[in-house]
Coordinates of C-alpha atoms in Angstrom, one line a residue:
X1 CA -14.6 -15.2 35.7
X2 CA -14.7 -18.8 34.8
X3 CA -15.5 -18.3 31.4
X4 CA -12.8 -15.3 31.0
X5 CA -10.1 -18.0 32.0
X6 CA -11.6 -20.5 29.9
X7 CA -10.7 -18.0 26.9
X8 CA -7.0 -17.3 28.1
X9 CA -6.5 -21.3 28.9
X10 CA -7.0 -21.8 24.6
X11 CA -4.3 -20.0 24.1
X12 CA -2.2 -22.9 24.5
X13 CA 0.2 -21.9 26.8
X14 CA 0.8 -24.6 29.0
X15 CA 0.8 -23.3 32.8
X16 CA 4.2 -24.3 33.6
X17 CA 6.1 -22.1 30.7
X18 CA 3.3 -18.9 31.4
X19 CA 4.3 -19.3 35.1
X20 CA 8.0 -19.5 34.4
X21 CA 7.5 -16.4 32.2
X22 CA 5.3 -14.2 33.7
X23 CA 6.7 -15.2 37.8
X24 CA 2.9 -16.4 38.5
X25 CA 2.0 -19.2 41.0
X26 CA 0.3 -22.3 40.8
X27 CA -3.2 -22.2 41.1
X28 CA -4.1 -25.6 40.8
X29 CA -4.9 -27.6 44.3
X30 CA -4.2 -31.3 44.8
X31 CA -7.4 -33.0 46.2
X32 CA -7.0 -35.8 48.7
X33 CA -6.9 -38.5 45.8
X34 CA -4.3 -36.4 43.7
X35 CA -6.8 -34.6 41.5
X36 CA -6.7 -31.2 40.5
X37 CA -9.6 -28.6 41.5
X38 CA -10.3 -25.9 40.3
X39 CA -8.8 -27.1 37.2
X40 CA -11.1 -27.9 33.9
X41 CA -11.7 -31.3 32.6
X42 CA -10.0 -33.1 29.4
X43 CA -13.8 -32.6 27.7
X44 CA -13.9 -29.2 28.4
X45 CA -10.0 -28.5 27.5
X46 CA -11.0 -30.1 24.5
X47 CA -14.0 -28.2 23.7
X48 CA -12.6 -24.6 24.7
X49 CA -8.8 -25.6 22.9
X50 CA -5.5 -26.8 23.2
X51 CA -4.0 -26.5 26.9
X52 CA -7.5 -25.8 28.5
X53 CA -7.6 -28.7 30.9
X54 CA -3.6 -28.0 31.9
X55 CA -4.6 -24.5 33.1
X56 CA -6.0 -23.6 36.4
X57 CA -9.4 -22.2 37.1
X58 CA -10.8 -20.6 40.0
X59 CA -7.6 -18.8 41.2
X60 CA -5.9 -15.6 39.1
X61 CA -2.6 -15.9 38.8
X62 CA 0.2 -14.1 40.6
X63 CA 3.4 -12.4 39.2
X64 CA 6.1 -10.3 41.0
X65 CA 5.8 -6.8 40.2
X66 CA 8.8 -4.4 41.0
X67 CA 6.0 -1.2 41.5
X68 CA 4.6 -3.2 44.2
X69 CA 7.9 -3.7 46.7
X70 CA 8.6 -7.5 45.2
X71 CA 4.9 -8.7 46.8
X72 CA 2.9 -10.6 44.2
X73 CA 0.4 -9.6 42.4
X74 CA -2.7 -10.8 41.3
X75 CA -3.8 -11.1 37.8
X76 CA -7.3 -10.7 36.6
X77 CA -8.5 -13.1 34.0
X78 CA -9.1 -9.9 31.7
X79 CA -5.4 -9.0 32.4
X80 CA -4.3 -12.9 32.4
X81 CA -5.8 -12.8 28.6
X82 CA -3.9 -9.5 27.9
X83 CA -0.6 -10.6 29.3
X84 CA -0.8 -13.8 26.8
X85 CA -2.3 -11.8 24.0
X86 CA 1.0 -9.3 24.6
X87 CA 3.5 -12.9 24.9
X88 CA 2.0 -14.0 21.4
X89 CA 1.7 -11.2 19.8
X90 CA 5.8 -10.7 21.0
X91 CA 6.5 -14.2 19.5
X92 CA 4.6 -13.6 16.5
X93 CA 7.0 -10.4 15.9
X94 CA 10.1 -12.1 16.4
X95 CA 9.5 -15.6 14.9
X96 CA 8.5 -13.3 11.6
X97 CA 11.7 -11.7 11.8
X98 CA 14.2 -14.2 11.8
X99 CA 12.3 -16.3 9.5
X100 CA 12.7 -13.3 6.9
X101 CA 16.4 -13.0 8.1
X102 CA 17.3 -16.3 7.5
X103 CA 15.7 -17.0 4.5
X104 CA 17.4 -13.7 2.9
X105 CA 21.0 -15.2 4.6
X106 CA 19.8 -18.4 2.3
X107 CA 19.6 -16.2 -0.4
X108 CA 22.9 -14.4 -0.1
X109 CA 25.0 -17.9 0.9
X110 CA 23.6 -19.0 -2.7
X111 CA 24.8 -16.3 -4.4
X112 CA 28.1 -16.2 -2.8
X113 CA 28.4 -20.2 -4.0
X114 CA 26.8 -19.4 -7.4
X115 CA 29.6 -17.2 -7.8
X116 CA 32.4 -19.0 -6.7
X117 CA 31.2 -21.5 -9.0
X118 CA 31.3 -19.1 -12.1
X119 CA 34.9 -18.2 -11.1
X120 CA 35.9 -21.7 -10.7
X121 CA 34.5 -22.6 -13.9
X122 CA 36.7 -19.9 -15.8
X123 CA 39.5 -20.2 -13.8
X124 CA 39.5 -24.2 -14.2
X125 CA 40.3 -25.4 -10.3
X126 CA 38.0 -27.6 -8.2
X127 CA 35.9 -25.8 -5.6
X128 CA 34.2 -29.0 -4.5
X129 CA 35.4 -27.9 -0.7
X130 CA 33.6 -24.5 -0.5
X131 CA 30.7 -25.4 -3.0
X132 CA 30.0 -28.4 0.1
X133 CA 29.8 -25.8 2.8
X134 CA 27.9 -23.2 1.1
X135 CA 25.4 -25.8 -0.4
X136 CA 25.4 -26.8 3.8
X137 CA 24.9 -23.7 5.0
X138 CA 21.8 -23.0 2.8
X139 CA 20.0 -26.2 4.1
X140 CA 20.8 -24.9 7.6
X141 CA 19.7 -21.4 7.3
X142 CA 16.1 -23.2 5.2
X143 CA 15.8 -25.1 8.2
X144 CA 16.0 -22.7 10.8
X145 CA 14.0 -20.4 8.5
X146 CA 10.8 -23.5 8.4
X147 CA 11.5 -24.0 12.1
X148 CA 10.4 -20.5 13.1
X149 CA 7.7 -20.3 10.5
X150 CA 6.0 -22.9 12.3
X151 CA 6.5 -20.6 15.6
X152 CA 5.0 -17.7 13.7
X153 CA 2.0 -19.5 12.3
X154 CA 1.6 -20.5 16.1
X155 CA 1.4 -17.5 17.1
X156 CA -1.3 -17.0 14.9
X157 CA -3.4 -19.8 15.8
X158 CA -2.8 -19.1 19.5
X159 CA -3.5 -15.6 18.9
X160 CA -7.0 -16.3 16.9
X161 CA -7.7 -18.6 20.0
X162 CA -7.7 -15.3 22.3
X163 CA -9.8 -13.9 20.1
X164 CA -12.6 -16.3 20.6
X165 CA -12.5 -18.6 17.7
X166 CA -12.4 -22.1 18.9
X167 CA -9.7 -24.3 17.5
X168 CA -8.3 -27.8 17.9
X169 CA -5.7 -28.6 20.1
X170 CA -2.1 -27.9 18.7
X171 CA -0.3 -26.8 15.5
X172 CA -2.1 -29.3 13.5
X173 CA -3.8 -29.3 10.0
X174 CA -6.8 -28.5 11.5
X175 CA -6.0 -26.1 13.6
X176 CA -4.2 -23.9 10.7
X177 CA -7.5 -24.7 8.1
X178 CA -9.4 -23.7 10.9
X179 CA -7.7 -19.8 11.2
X180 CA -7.6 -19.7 7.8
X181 CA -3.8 -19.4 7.2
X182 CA -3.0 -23.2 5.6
X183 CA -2.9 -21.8 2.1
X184 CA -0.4 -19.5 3.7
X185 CA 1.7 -21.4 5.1
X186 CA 1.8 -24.1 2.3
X187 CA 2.8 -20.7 -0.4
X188 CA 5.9 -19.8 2.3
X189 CA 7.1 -23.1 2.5
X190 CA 7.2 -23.4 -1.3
X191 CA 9.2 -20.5 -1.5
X192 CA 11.6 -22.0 0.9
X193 CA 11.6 -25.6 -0.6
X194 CA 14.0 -24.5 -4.0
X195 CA 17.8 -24.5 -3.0
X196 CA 20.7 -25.9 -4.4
X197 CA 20.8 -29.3 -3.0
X198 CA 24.4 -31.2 -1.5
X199 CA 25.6 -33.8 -3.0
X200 CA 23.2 -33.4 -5.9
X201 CA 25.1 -31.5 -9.2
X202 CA 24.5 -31.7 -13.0
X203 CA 24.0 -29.8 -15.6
X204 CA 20.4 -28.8 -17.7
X205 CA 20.2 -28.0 -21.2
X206 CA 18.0 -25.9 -22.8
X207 CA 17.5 -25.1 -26.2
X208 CA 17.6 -21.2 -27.1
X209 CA 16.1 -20.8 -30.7
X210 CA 17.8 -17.2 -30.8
X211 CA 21.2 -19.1 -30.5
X212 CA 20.3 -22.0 -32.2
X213 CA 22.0 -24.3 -29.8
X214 CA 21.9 -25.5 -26.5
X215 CA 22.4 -23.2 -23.5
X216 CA 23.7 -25.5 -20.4
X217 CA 23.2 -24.3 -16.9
X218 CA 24.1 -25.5 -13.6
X219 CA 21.3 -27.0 -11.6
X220 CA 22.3 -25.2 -8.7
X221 CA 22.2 -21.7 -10.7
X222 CA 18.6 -22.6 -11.7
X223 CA 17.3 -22.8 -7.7
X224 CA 19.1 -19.9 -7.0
X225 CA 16.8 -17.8 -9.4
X226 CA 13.7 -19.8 -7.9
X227 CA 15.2 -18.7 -4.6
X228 CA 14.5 -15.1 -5.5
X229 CA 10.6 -15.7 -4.6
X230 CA 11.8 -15.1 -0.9
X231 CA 11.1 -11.5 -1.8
X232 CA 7.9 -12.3 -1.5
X233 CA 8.2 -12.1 2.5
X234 CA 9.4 -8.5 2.3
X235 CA 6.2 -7.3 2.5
X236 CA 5.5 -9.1 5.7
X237 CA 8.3 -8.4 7.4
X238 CA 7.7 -4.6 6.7
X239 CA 4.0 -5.2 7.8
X240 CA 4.9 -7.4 11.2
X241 CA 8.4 -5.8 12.0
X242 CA 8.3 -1.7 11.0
X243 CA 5.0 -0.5 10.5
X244 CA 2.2 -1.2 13.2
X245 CA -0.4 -2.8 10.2
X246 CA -0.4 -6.1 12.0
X247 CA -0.5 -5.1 15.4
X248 CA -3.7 -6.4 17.5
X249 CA -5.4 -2.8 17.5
X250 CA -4.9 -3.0 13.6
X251 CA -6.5 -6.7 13.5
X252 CA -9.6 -5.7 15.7
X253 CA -9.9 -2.8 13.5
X254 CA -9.8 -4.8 11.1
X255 CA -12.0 -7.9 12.0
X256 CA -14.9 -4.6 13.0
X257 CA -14.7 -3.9 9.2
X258 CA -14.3 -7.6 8.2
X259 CA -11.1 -7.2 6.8
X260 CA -8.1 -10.0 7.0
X261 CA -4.6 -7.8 7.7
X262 CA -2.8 -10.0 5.1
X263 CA 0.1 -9.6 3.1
X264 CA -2.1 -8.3 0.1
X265 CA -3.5 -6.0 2.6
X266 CA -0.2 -4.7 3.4
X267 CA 0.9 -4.3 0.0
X268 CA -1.7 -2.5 -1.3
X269 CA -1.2 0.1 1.9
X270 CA 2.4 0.3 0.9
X271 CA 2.0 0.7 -2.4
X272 CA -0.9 3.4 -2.3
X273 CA 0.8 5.5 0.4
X274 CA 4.4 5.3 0.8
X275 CA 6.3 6.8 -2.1
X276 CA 9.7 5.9 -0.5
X277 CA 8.8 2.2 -0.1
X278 CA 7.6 1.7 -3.7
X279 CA 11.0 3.6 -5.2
X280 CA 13.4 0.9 -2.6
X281 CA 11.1 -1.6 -4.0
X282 CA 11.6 -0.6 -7.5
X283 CA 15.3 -0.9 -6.7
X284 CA 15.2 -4.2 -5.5
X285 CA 13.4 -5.2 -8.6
X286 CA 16.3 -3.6 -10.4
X287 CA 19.0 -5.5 -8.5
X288 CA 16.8 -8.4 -8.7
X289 CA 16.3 -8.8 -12.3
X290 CA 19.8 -7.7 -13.4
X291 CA 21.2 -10.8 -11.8
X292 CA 18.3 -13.4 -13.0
X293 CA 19.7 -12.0 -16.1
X294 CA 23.0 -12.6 -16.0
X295 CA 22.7 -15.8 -14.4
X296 CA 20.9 -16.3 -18.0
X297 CA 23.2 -15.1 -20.8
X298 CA 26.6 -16.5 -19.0
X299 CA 26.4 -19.8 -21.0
X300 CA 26.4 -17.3 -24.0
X301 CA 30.2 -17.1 -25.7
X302 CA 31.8 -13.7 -25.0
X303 CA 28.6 -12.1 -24.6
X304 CA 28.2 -8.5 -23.1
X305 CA 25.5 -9.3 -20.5
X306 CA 27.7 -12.1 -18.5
X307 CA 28.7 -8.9 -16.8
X308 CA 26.5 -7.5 -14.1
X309 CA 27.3 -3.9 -15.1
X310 CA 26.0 -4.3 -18.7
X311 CA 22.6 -6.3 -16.8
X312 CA 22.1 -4.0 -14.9
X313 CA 22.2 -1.0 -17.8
X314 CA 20.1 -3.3 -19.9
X315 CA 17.5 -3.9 -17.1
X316 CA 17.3 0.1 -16.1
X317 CA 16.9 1.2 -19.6
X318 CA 14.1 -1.9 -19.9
X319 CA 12.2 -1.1 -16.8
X320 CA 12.6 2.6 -17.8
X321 CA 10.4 2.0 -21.2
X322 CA 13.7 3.6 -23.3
X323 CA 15.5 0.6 -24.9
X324 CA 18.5 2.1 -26.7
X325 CA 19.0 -1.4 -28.2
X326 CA 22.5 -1.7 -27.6
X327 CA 22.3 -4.5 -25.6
X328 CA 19.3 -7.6 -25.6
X329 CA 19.5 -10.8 -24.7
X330 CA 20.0 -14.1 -26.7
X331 CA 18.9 -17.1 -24.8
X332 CA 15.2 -18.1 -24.1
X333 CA 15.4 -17.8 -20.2
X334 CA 17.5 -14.2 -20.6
X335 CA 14.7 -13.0 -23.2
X336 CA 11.9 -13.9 -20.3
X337 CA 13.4 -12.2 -17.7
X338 CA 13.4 -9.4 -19.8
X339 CA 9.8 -9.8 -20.5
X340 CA 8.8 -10.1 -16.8
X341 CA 10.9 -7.1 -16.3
X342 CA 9.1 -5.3 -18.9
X343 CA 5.7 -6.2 -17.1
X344 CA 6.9 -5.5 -13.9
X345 CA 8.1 -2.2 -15.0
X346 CA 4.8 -1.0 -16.7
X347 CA 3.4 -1.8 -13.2
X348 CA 5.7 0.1 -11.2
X349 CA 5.5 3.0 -13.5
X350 CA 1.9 3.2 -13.0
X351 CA 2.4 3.1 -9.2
X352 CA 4.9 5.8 -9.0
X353 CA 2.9 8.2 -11.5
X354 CA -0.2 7.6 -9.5
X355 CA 1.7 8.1 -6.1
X356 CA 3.1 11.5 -7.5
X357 CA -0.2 12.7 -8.8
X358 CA -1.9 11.7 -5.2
X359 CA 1.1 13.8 -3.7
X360 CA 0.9 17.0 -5.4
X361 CA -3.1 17.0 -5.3
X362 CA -4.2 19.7 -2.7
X363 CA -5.7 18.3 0.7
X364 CA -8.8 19.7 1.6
X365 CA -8.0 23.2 4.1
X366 CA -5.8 23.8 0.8
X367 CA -8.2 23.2 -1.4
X368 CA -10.4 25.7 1.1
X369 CA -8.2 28.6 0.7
X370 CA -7.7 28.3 -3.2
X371 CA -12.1 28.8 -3.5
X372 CA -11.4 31.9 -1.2
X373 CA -8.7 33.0 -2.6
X374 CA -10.6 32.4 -6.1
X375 CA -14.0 34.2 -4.9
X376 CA -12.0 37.2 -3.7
X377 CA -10.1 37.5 -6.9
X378 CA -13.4 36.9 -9.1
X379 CA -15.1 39.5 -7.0
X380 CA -12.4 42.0 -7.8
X381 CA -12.1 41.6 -11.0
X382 CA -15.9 41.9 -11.6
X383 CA -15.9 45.2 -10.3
X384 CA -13.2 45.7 -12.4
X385 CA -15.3 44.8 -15.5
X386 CA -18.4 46.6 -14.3
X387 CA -16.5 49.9 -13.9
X388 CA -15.2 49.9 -17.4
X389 CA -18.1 48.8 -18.7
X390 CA -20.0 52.0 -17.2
X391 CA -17.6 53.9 -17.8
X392 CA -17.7 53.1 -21.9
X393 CA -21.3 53.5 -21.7
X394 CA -21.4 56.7 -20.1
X395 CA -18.4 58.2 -22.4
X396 CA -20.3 57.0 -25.8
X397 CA -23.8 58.2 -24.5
X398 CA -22.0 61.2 -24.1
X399 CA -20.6 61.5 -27.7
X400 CA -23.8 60.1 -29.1
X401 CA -26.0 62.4 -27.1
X402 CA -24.2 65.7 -28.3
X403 CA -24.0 64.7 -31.7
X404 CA -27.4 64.1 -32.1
X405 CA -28.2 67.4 -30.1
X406 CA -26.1 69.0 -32.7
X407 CA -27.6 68.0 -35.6
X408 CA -31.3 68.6 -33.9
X409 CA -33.4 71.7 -35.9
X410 CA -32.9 74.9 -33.7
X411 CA -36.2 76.9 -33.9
X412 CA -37.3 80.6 -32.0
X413 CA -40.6 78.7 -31.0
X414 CA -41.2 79.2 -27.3
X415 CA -44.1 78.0 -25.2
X416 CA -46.5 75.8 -26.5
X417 CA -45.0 76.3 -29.9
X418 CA -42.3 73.7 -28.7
X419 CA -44.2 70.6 -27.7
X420 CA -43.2 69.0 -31.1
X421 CA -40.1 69.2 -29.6
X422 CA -40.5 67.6 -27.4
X423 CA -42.5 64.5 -28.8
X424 CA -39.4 64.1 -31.0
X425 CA -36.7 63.8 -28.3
X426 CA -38.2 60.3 -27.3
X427 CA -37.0 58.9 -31.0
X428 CA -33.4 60.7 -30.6
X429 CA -33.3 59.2 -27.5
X430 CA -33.6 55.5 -28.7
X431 CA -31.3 56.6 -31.5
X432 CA -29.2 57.7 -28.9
X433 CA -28.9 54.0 -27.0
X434 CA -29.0 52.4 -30.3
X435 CA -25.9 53.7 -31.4
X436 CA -24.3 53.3 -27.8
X437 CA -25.5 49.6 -27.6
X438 CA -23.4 49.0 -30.9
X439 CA -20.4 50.7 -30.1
X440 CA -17.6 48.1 -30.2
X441 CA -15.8 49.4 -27.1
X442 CA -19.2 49.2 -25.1
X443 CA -19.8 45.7 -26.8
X444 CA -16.1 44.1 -25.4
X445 CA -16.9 45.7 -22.0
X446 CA -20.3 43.9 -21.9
X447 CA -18.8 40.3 -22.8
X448 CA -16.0 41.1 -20.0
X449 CA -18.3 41.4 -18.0
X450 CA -20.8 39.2 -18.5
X451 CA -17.8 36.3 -19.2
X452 CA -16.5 37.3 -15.5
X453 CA -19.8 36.7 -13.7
X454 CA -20.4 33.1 -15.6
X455 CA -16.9 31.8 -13.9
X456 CA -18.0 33.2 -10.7
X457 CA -21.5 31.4 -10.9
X458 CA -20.1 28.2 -11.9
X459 CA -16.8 28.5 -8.5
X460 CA -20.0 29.0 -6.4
X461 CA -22.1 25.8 -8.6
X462 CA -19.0 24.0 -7.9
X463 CA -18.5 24.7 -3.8
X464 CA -22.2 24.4 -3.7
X465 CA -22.5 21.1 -5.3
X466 CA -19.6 19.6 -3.6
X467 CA -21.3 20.4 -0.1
X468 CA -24.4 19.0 -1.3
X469 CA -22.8 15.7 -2.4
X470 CA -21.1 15.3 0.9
X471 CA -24.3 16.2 3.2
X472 CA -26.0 13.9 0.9
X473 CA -23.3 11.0 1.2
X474 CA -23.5 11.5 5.0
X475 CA -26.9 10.9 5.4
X476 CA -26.8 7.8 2.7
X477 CA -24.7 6.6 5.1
X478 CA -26.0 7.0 8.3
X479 CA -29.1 5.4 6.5
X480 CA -27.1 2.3 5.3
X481 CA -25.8 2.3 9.0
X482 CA -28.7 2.3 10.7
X483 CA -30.5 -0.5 8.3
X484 CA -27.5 -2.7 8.2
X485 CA -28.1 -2.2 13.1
X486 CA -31.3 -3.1 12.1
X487 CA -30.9 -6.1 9.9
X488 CA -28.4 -7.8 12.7
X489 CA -30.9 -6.8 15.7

């Protein structure tokens, strides 16, 4: 019992904000010199993790339950453990969510300013007022988005702690290099870092050896295109939020099979299974790249693609593998996006084909009727064959035999006078079988049927070897299995 609280006190909830939460009661006793019993000591809290020595021990705590008439009731460590695994694994959810939300409001506010920064440019009058605010609002919504990042990745760490892994105390360096998640975190925050900046606004120039001149661009309309790697935290948010991949019965599953549910993890699930995902993906990539490229031709003079209509037909027909060649880009940075569109495109392409091959291919049971269906149908048609082909034979040996009975010698011999007739019949007779054997007709029958029997050998090779493979792969298996028990005893 001790050691089962041990486990749910490194999950660094301090008791206070569990007992709040959860209606428990405070198990810890004051000793006569105002020390707590029961309670474990600042060496072991720091050897078992953050929040172990601020937990009580020796006493389950208690929570109000409505089944029970409003009496408390108390919890085992085993369901102490599960109630915190459940609380973390609640905060982990949410945190994940409105860390993708704001960072996609960032993403919209930008665009919305970029915009009105275009408009303002053409229409010559000073939108130094809303282009403030905007730039504001995008710091605030990057903010909020970091601040519950770090509640996610604490989630995490906590929630490794449950599982057994001991960590240091806190959402530290150490403790985030010690669940593995610090390359993570330091790729998310990253992403977040480019925005346009307040109170920071000038121009960049780049040259574009197409044009053969200088493109300028706004420094805020250059973040804004690096703020498009947020779409990177789609795939988490489908994984944490919609699907159940990252749920803690997914993870154990997972750490059985030592397998990390990660975001790559998640992808490649999406990817490989979910047709619908992959064509809203391919979508976003549309939208996506459309604006990255007109963001990229507007300092272009009178150019078609500083409208998102004609972007967007350029990028389809790019991404599609058509170019009608109507349209292309001038400048350096438009001529890469098209390029990574390009790449991006040949991989989506061979997503989709591969997801609509894996859809129309038969499951098994289906499979298992077709062979039936097959054998019954190759079993009908070789008594099919088999009939005409006797029936050929018999009609020519028929012919044959008369015509060579016709043109046999009659003689008046009777008796023993006739046993040289008899001698000869055996030659007519071959005659006879030799002339049937070589009848065309007879022939075509004969390669009928012997064609129809080879496809019904190799359907029952095929079903054969198929079950032999898998009975085989089974027992490999259970073999590797039982080795691999071995090895670890």
């Amino acid at each position: 019992g001790g050691g089962a609280e041990r486990l749910s006190g490194m999950s660094g909830v301090h008791r206070e904000s569990f007992k709040a939460r959860y209606g428990g009661q405070d198990g810890a006793r004051q000793s006569s010199d105002g020390a707590d019993e029961g309670r474990p000591t600042k060496k072991e809290g720091e050897q078992f993790g953050v929040g172990a020595e601020k937990l009580p021990r020796g006493k389950p705590l208690q929570r109000v339950g409505s089944m029970s008439g409003g009496k408390s009731v108390q919890l085992t460590p085993g369901e102490q453990a599960q109630e915190e695994r459940t609380f973390w694994d609640s905060q982990r959810r949410s945190a994940c969510a409105t860390t993708s939300f704001f960072s996609f409001l960032g993403v919209c506010i930008a665009i919305a300013q970029n915009e009105i920064l275009w408009n303002a440019e053409q229409e010559l009058w000073n939108p130094s007022v809303y282009m403030m605010v905007l730039k504001i609002s995008t710091v605030v919504t990057t903010i909020i988005a970091v601040i519950f990042m770090l509640k996610y990745y604490e989630a995490i760490v906590a929630l490794k702690r449950l599982s057994g892994v001991l960590l240091p105390p806190g959402l530290s360096l150490h403790s985030l290099r010690g669940a593995g998640v610090i390359n993570k975190l330091a790729w998310d925050v990253l992403f977040l870092i480019p925005q346009p900046i307040p109170f920071v606004d000038f121009d960049v120039h780049v040259w574009d050896q197409g044009l053969g001149r200088e493109s300028v661009y706004n420094l805020d309309t250059l973040l804004l295109c690096l703020m498009f790697l947020r779409a990177s935290f789609m795939p988490r948010f489908y994984g944490e939020c919609i699907s159940d991949l990252s749920s803690e019965t997914a993870m154990a599953i997972g750490r059985l099979n030592k397998l990390t549910i990660d975001s790559t993890f998640i992808m490649k699930y999406v990817i490989a299974n979910s047709l619908q995902v992959v064509s809203v993906l391919f979508l976003i990539q549309i939208m996506i790249f459309s604006y990255l490229m007109m963001c990229a031709e507007r300092p272009t003079e009178n150019g078609a693609l500083r409208h998102y209509a004609n972007c967007l037909w350029l990028v389809i027909i790019t991404m599609t593998t058509v170019g009608y060649g109507d349209e292309y880009p001038s400048t350096m940075l438009g001529r890469i996006v098209s390029v990574l569109a390009s790449l991006s495109a040949v991989i989506m392409l061979a997503i989709v084909i591969n997801l609509v091959v894996s859809k129309l291919s038969l499951t098994r049971q289906e499979s298992k009727v077709i062979d039936v269906m097959d054998n019954i149908q190759l079993r009908h048609d070789i008594k099919e064959k088999a009939a005409v082909l006797l029936q050929r034979w018999f009609r020519t040996h028929l012919k044959h035999a008369a015509t060579a009975k016709k043109h046999a010698p009659q003689t008046g011999r009777s008796g023993y006078e006739r046993i040289p007739e008899f001698t000869g019949m055996v030659p007519r007779a071959k005659r006879v079988a030799n002339l049937v054997l070589s009848d065309v007709a007879v022939l075509e029958a004969c390669n009928d049927f012997h064609e129809i029997q080879q496809q019904r050998y190799a359907a029952e090779l095929a079903v054969d070897t198929a079950e032999l493979v898998g009975s085989l792969g089974s027992k490999f298996f259970e073999q590797e299995r039982r080795v691999q028990s071995l090895a670890e005893k």
